[in-house]
Coordinates of C-alpha atoms and ligand atoms in Angstrom, one line a residue:
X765 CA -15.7 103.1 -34.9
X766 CA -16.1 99.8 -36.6
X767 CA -13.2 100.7 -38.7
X768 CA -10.6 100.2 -35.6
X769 CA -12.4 97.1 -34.2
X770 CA -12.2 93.4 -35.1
X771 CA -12.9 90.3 -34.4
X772 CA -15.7 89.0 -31.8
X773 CA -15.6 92.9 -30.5
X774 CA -16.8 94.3 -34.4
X775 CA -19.3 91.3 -34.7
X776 CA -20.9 92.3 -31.2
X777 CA -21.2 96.3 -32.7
X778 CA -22.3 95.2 -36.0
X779 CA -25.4 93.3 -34.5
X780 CA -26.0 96.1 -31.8
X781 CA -26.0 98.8 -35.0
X782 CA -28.8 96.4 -36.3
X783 CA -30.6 96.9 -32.9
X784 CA -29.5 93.2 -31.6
X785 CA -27.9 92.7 -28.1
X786 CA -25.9 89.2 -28.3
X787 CA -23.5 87.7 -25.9
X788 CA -21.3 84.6 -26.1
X789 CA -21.8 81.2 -25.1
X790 CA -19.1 78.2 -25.0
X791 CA -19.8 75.4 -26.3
X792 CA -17.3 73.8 -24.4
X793 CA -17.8 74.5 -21.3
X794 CA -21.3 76.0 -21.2
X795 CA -20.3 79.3 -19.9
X796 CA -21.8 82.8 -21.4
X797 CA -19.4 85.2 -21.9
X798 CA -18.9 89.1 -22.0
X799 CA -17.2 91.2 -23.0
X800 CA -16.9 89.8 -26.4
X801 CA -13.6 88.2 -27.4
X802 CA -11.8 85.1 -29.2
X803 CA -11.3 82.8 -26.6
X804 CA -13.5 81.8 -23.4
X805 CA -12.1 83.1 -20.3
X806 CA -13.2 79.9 -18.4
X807 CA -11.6 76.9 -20.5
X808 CA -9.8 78.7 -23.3
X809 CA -11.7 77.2 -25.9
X810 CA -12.4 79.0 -29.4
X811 CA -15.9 77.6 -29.5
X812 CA -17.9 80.4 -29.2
X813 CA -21.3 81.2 -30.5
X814 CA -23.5 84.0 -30.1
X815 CA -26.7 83.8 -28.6
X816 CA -29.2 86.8 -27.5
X817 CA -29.5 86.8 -23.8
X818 CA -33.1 86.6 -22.0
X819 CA -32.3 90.2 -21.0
X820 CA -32.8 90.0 -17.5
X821 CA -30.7 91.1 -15.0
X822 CA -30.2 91.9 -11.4
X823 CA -28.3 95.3 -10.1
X824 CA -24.5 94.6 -8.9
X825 CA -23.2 98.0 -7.9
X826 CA -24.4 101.6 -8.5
X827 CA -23.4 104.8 -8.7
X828 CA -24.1 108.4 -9.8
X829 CA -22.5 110.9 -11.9
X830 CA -23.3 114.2 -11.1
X831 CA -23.6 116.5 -13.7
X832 CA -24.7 120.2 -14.2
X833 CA -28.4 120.5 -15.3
X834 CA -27.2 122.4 -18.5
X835 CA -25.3 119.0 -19.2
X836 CA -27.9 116.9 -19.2
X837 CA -28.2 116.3 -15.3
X838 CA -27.0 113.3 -12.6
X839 CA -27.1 109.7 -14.4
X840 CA -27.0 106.4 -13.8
X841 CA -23.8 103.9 -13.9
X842 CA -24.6 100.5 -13.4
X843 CA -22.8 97.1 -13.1
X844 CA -25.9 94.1 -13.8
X845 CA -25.1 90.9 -14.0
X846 CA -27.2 89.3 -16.6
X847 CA -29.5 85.8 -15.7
X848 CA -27.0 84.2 -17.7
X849 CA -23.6 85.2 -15.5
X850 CA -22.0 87.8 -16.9
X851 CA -22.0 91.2 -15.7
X852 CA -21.4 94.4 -18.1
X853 CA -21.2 98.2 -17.4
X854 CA -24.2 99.8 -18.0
X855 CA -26.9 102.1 -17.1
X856 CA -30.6 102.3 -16.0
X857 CA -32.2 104.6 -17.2
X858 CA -36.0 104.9 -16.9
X859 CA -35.9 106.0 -12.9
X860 CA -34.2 108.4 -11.0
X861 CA -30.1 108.0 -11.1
X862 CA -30.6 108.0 -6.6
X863 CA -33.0 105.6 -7.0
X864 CA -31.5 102.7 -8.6
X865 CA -30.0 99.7 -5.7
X866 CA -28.0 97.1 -5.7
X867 CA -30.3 93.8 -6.1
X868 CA -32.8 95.5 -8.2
X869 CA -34.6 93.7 -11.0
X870 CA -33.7 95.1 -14.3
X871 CA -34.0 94.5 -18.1
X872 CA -32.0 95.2 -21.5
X873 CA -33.2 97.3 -23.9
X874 CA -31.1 98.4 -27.2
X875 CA -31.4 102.1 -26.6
X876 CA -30.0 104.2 -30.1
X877 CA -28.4 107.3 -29.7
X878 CA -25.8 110.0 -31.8
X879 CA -23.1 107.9 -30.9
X880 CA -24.6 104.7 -32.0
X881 CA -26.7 102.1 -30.1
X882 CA -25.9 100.7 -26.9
X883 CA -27.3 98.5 -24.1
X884 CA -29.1 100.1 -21.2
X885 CA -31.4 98.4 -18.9
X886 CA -34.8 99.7 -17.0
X887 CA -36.5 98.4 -14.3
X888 CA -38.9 95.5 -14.9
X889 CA -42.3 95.8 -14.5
X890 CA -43.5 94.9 -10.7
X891 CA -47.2 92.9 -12.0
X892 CA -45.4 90.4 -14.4
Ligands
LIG1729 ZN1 -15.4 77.6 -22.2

């Protein structure tokens, strides 16, 4: 897959290969940005740097895709938006696809899988 990317796009796979989630901050304007790309979406600047976000992040819509059992059963598909503004596609994954509502307290993991790594998020612990 990193063959047909490049850019800000095969920088962001590279570090999440090597178990890093990183998003992009402005330095012009202050603004985080996802999904990576070249040029803020708020001022148009190229000044972009990567920073790795404080992985918290609160539940913005939620739904289920069913699935037979055989399959691998219902899961999870999330949109969070991230402490730091930006909201990504996503899933939670530790509790019950049903279960999972909008406002929810969640945080990023790097889970790996087959097809690579990628970010999912699980709930946060109540007592911290
Ligand atoms: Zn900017």
């Amino acid at each position: 897959m990193l063959d047909q990317i490049t850019g800000a796009e095969k920088y962001y796979f590279s570090a999440l290969g090597e178990g890093r989630f990183l998003i992009q901050s402005c330095e012009d304007c202050d603004k985080h940005v996802f999904y990576p790309r070249q040029l803020c979406p708020h001022c148009h600047s190229l000044n972009l740097s990567w920073i790795e976000p404080a992985g918290g992040a609160t539940v913005y819509s939620t739904s289920v895709v069913r699935r037979k059992g055989e399959d691998g059963g219902d899961y999870n598909v999330a949109i969070v938006e991230l402490d730091e503004g930006v909201r990504m596609m996503t899933c939670v994954e530790d509790i019950s696809p049903t279960d999972v509502h909008i406002g929810m307290r969640v945080r990023a993991t790097v889970s790996k899988g087959e097809q690579g790594n990628r970010v999912v998020f699980r709930t946060e612990e109540r007592d911290q």
